mmCIF file of C-alpha atoms in Angstrom:
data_model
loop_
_atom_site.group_PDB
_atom_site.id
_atom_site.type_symbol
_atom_site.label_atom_id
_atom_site.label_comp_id
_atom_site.label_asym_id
_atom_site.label_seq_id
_atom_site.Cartn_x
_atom_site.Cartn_y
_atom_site.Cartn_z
ATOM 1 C CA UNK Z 612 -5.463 -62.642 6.111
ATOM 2 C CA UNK Z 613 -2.680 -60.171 4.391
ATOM 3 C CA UNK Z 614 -1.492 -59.698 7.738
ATOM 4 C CA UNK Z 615 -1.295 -63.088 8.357
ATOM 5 C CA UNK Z 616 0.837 -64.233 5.182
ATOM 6 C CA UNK Z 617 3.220 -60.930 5.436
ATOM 7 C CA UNK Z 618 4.037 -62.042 9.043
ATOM 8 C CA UNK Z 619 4.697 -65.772 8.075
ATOM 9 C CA UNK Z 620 6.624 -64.755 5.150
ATOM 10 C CA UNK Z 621 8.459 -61.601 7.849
ATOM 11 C CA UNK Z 622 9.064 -64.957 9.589
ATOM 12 C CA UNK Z 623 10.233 -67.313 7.358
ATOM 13 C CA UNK Z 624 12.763 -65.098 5.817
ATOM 14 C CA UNK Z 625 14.428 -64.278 9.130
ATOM 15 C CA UNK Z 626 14.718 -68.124 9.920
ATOM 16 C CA UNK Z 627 16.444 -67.725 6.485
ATOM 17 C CA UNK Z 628 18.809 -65.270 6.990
ATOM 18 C CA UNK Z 629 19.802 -66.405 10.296
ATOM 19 C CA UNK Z 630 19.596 -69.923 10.175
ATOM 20 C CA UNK Z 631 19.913 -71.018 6.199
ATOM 21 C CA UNK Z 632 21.947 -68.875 4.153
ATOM 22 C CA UNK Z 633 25.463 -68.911 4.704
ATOM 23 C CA UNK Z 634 27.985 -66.401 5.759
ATOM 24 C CA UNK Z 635 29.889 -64.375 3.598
ATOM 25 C CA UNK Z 636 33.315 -64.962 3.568
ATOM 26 C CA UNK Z 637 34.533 -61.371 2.918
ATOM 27 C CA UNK Z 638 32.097 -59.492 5.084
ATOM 28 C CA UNK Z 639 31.104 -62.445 7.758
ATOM 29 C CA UNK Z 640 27.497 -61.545 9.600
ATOM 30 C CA UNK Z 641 27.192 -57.887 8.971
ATOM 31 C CA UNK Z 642 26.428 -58.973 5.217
ATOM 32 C CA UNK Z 643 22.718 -60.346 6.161
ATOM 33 C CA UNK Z 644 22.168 -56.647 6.236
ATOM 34 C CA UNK Z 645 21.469 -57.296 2.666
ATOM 35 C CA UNK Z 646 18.906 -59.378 3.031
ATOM 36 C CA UNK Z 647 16.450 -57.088 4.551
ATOM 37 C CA UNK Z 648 18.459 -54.077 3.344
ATOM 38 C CA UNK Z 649 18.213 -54.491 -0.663
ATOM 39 C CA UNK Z 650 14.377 -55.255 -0.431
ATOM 40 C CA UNK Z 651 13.384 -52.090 1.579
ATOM 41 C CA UNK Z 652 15.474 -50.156 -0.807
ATOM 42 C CA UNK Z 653 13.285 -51.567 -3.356
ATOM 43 C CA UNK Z 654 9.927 -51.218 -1.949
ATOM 44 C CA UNK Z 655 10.925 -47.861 -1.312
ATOM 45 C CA UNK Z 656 11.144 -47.338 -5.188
ATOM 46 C CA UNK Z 657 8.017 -49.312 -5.992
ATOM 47 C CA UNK Z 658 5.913 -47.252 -3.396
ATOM 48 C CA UNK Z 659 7.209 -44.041 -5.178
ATOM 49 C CA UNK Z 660 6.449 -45.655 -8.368
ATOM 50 C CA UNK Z 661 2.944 -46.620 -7.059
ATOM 51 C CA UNK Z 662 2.573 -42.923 -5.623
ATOM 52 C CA UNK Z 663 3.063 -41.240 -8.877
ATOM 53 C CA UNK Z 664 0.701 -43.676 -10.689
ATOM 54 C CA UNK Z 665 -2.245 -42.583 -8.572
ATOM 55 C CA UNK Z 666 -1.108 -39.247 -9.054
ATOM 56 C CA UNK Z 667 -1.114 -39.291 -12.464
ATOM 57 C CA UNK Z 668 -4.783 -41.527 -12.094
ATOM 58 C CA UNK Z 669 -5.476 -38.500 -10.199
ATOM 59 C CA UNK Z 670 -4.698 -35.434 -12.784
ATOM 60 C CA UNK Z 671 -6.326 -37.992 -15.930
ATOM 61 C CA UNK Z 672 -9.453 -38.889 -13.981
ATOM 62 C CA UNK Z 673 -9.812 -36.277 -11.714
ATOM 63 C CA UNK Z 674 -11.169 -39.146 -9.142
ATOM 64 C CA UNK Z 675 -10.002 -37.704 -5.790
ATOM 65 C CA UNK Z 676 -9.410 -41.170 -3.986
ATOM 66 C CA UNK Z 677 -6.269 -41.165 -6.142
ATOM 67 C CA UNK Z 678 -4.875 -38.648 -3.910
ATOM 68 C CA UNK Z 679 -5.384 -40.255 -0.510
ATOM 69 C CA UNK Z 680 -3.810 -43.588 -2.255
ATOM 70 C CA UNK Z 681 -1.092 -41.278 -4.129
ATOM 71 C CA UNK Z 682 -1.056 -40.010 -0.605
ATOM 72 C CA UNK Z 683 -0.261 -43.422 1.682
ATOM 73 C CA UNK Z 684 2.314 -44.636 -1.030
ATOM 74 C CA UNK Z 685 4.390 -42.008 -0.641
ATOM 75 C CA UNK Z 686 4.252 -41.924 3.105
ATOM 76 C CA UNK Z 687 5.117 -45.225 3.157
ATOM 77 C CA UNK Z 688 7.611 -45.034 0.420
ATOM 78 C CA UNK Z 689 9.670 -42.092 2.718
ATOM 79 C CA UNK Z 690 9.426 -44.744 5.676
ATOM 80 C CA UNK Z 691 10.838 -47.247 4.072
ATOM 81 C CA UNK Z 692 13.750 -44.939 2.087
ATOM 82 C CA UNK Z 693 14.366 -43.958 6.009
ATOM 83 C CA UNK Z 694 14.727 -47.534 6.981
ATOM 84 C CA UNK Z 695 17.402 -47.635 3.669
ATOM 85 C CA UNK Z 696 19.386 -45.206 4.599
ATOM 86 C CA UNK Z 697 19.514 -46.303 8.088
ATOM 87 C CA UNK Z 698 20.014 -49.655 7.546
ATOM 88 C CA UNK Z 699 22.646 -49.075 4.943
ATOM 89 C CA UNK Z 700 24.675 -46.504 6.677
ATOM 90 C CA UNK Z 701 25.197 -49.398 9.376
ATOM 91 C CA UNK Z 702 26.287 -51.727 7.113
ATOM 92 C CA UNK Z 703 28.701 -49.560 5.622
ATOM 93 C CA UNK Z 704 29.650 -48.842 9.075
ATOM 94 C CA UNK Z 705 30.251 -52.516 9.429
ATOM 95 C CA UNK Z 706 31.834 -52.985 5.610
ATOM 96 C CA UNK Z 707 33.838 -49.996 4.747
ATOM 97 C CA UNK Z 708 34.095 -48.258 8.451
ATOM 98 C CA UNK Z 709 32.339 -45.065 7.678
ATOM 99 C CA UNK Z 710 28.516 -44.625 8.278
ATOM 100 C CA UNK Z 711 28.160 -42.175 5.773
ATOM 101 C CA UNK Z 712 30.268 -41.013 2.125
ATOM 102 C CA UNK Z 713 29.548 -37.916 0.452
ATOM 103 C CA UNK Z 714 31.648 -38.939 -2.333
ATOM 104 C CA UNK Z 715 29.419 -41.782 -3.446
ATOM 105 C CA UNK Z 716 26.994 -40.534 -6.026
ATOM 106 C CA UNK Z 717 24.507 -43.790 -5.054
ATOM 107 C CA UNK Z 718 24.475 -42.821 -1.586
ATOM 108 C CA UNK Z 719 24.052 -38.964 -1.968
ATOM 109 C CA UNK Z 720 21.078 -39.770 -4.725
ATOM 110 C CA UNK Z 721 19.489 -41.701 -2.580
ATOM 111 C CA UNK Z 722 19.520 -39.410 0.059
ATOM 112 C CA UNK Z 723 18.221 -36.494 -2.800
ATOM 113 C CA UNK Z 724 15.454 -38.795 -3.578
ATOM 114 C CA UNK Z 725 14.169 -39.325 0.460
ATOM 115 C CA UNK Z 726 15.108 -35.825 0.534
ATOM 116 C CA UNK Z 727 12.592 -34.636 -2.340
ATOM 117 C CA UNK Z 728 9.813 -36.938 -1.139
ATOM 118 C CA UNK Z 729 10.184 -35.256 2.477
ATOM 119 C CA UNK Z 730 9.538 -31.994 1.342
ATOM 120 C CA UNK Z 731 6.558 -33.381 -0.201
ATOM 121 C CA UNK Z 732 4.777 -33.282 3.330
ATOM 122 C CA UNK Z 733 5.854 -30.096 3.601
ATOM 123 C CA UNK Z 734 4.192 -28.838 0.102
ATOM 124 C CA UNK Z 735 0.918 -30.695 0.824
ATOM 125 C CA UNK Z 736 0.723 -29.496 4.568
ATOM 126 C CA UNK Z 737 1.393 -25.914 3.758
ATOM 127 C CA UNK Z 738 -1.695 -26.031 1.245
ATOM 128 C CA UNK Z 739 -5.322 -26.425 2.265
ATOM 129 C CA UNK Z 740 -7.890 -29.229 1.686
ATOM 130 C CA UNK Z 741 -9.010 -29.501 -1.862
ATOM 131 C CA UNK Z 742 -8.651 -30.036 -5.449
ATOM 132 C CA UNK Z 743 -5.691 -27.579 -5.404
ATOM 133 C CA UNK Z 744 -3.553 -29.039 -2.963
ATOM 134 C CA UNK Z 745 -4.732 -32.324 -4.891
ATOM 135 C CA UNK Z 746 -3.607 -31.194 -7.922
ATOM 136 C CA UNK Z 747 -0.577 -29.990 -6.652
ATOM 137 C CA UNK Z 748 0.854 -32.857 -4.363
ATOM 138 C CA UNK Z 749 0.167 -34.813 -7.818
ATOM 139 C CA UNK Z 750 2.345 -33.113 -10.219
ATOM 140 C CA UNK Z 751 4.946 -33.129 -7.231
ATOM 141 C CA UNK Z 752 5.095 -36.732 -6.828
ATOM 142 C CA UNK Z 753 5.058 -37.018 -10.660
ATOM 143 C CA UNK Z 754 8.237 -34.971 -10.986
ATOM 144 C CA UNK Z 755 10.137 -36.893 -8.173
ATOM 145 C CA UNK Z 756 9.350 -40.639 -10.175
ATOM 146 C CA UNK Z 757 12.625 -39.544 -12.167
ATOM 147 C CA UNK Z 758 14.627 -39.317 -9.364
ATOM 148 C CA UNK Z 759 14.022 -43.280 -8.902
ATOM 149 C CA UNK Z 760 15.980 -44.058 -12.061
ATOM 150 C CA UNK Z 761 18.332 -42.026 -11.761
ATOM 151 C CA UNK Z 762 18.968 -43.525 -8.136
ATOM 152 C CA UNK Z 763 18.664 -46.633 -9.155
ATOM 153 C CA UNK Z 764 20.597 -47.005 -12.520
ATOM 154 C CA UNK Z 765 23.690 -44.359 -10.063
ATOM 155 C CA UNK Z 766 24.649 -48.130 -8.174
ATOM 156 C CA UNK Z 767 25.373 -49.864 -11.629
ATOM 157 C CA UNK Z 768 26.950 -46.558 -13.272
ATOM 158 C CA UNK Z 769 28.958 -45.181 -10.803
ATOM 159 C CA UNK Z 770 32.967 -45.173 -11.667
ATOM 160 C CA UNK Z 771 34.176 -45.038 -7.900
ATOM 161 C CA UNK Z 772 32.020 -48.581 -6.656
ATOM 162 C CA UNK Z 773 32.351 -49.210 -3.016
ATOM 163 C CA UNK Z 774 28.643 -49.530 -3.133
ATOM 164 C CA UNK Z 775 28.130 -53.257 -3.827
ATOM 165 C CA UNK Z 776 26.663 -54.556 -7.504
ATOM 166 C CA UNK Z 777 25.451 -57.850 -6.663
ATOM 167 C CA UNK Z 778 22.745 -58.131 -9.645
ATOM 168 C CA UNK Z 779 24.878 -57.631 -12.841
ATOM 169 C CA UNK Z 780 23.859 -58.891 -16.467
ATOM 170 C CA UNK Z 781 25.640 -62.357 -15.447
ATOM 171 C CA UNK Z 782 23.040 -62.950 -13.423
ATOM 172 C CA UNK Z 783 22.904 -62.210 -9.334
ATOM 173 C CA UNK Z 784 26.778 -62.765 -8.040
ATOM 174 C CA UNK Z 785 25.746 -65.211 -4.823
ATOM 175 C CA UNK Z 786 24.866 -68.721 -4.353
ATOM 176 C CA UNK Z 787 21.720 -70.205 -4.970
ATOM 177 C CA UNK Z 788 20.855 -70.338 -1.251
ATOM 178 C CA UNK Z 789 21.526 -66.846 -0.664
ATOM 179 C CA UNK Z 790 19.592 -65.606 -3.651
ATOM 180 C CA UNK Z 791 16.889 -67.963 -2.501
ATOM 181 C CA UNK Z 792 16.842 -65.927 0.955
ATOM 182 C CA UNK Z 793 16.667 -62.794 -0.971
ATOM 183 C CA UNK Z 794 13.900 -63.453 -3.072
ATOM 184 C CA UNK Z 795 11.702 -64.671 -0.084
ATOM 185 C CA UNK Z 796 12.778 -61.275 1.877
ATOM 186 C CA UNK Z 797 11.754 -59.928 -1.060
ATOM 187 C CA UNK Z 798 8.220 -60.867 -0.975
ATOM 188 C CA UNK Z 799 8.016 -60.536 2.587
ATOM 189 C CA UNK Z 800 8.968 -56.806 3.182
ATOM 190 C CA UNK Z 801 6.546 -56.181 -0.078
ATOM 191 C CA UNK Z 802 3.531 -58.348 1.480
ATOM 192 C CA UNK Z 803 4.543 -56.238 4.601
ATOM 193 C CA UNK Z 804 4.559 -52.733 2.432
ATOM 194 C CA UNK Z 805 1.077 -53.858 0.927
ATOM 195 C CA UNK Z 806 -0.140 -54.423 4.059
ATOM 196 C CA UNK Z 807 0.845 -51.602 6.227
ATOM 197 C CA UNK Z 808 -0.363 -49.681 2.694
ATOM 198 C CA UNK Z 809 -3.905 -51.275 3.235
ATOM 199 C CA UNK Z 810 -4.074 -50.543 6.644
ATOM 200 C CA UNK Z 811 -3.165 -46.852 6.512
ATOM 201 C CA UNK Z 812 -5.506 -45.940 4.087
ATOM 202 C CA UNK Z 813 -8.146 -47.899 5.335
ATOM 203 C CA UNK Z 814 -7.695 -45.691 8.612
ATOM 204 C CA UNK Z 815 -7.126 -42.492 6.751
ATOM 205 C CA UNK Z 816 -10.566 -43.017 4.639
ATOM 206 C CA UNK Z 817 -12.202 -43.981 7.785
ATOM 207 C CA UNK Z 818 -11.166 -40.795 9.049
ATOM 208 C CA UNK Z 819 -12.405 -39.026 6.095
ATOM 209 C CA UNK Z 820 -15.916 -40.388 6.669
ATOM 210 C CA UNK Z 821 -16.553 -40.065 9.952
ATOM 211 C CA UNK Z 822 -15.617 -36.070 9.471
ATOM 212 C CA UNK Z 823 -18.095 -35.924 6.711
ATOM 213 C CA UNK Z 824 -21.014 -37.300 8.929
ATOM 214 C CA UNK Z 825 -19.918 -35.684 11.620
ATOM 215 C CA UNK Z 826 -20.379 -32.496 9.465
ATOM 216 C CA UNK Z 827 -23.564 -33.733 8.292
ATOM 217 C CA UNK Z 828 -24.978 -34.782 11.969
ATOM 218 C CA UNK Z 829 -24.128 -31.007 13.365
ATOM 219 C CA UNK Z 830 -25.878 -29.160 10.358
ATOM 220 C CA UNK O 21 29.557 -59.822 20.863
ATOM 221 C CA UNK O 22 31.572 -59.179 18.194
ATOM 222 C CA UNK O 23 31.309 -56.227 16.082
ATOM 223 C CA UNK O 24 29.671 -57.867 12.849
ATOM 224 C CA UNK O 25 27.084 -59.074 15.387
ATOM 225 C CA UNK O 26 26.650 -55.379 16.985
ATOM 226 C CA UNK O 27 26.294 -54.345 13.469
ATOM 227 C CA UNK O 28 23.973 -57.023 12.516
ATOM 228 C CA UNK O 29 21.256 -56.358 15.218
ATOM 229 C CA UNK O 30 21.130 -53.037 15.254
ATOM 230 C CA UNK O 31 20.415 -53.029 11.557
ATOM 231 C CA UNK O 32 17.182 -55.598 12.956
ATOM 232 C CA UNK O 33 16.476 -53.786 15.408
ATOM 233 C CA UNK O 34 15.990 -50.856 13.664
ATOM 234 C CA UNK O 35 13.738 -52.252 11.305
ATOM 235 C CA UNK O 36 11.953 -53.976 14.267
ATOM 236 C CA UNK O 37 11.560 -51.039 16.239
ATOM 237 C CA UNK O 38 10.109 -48.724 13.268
ATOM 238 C CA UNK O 39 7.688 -50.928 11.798
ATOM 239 C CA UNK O 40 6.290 -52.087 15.474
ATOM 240 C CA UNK O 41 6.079 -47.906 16.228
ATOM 241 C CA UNK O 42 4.120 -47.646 12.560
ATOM 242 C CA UNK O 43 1.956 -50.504 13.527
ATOM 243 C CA UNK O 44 1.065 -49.044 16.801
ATOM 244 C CA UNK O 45 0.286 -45.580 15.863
ATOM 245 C CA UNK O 46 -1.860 -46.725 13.218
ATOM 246 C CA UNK O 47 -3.736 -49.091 15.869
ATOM 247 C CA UNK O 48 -3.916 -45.922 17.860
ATOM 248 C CA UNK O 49 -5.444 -44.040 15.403
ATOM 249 C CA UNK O 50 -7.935 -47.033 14.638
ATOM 250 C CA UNK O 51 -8.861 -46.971 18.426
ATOM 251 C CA UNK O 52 -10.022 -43.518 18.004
ATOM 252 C CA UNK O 53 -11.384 -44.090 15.047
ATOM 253 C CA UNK O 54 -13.732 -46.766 16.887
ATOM 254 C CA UNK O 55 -14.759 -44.414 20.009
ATOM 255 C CA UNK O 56 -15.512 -41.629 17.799
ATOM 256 C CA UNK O 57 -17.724 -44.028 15.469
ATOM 257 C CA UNK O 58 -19.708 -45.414 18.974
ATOM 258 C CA UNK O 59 -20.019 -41.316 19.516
ATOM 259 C CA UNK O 60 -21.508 -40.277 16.523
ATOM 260 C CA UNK O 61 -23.905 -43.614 16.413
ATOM 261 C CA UNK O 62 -24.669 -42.178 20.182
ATOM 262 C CA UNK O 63 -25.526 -39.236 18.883
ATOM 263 C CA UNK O 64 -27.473 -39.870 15.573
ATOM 264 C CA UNK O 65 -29.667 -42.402 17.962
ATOM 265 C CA UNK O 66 -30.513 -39.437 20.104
ATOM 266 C CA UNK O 67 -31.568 -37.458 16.979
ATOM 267 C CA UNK O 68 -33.873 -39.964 16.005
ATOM 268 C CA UNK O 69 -35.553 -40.248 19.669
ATOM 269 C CA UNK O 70 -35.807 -36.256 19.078
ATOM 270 C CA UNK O 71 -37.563 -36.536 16.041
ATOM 271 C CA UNK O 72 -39.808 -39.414 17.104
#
């Protein structure tokens, strides 16, 4: 069923994009990047966010589900901050005719961020099954929610803007059709997030399970 | 082509492409998941023919 309505709404915002909202006249095409680009960005953030909420569910509770969930967002958070950078380093390709800028603060903070949350599979493979590692992966993902911030809040601060501002405190700079497209992107790539979320974790716990009576079937 | 259009859909397609690889190693991994539950079933039904 959540598959269901994140493909429609996948759907639906690509007939959108390619079909309804109009082209920009500065950039032409290559600006429905944005579209699909800005949300991922997003989700990327809000599965970081929701990472470090089950870790700190995790360290208050002591419950260990929370790390498995804790876990699954974060893996799915780094996907999706992959799928950022990629995306945007081809439309800044196609915009300002360099795939990549170390001089932009947004860009290099962004990379930090996917950077930091990388290393976290590195931390939590390096440490064996238990509370411990647990424990450990928590606090990491807890330190790294400040990084999203900081990355965030770098777009609208940053002196040398190349990077785009298109939400601003006058309200989002595009026409009603084109925010209209955005919003329903939007929802799709985070029904799409939710759902992939779902699905990994269902197979992760179902993997978790069938260890533990496999365990219990051999003894 | 043009290049706006290059741009475009290979910005798609690379979203496409990594979400369809995500979906299918998870549907991989739920395969498995599904032989290795019809094995241990297997195998506890044995047990219980064992036993009695």
């Amino acid at each position: 069923m959540l598959a269901a309505l994140a493909a429609m709404l996948v759907g639906s915002s690509l007939v959108l994009v390619f079909f309804v909202a109009p082209e920009d006249a500065d950039q032409g095409l290559s600006q429905k990047i944005f579209y699909f680009h800005v949300p991922i960005a997003l989700t990327a953030y809000a599965c970081f966010g929701w990472g470090a909420h089950k870790a700190l569910l995790l360290l208050w509770r002591k419950d260990e589900r929370y790390d498995l969930e804790s876990f699954v967002a974060i893996h799915q958070g780094t996907i999706f901050g992959a799928l950022t950078l990629a995306t945007g380093s081809i439309w800044a390709k196609a915009s300002w005719g360099h795939w990549w800028l170390w001089s932009e603060n947004q860009l290099v903070l962004f990379l930090v961020l996917f950077l930091f949350y990388s290393a976290y599979f590195m931390l939590r493979f390096s440490l064996e099954e238990g509370p411990r590692r647990a424990n450990i992966s928590a606090v990491y993902a807890l330190f790294g929610i400040v990084l999203v911030p900081v990355s965030f809040l770098a777009i609208r601060l940053a002196e040398n803007v190349i990077h785009p501002t298109v939400f601003t405190r006058e309200g989002p700079q595009m026409s009603g059709t084109m925010f209209f497209t955005f919003c329903v992107a939007w929802i799709a790539i985070t029904s799409l997030a939710y759902t992939l979320y779902r699905l990994e974790l269902l197979g992760k716990r179902l993997d978790s399970n069938l260890r533990e009576l496999r365990e219990a079937l051999s003894s | 082509m043009s290049s706006g259009e290059k741009y475009l859909a290979a910005a798609y397609a690379v979203i496409f492409v990594t979400v369809l690889v995500y979906v299918a190693i998870i549907a991989a991994k739920l395969t498995r998941l599904e032989r290795e539950t019809a094995e241990l079933a297997r195998l506890a039904q044995a047990r219980r023919h064992e036993r009695g």
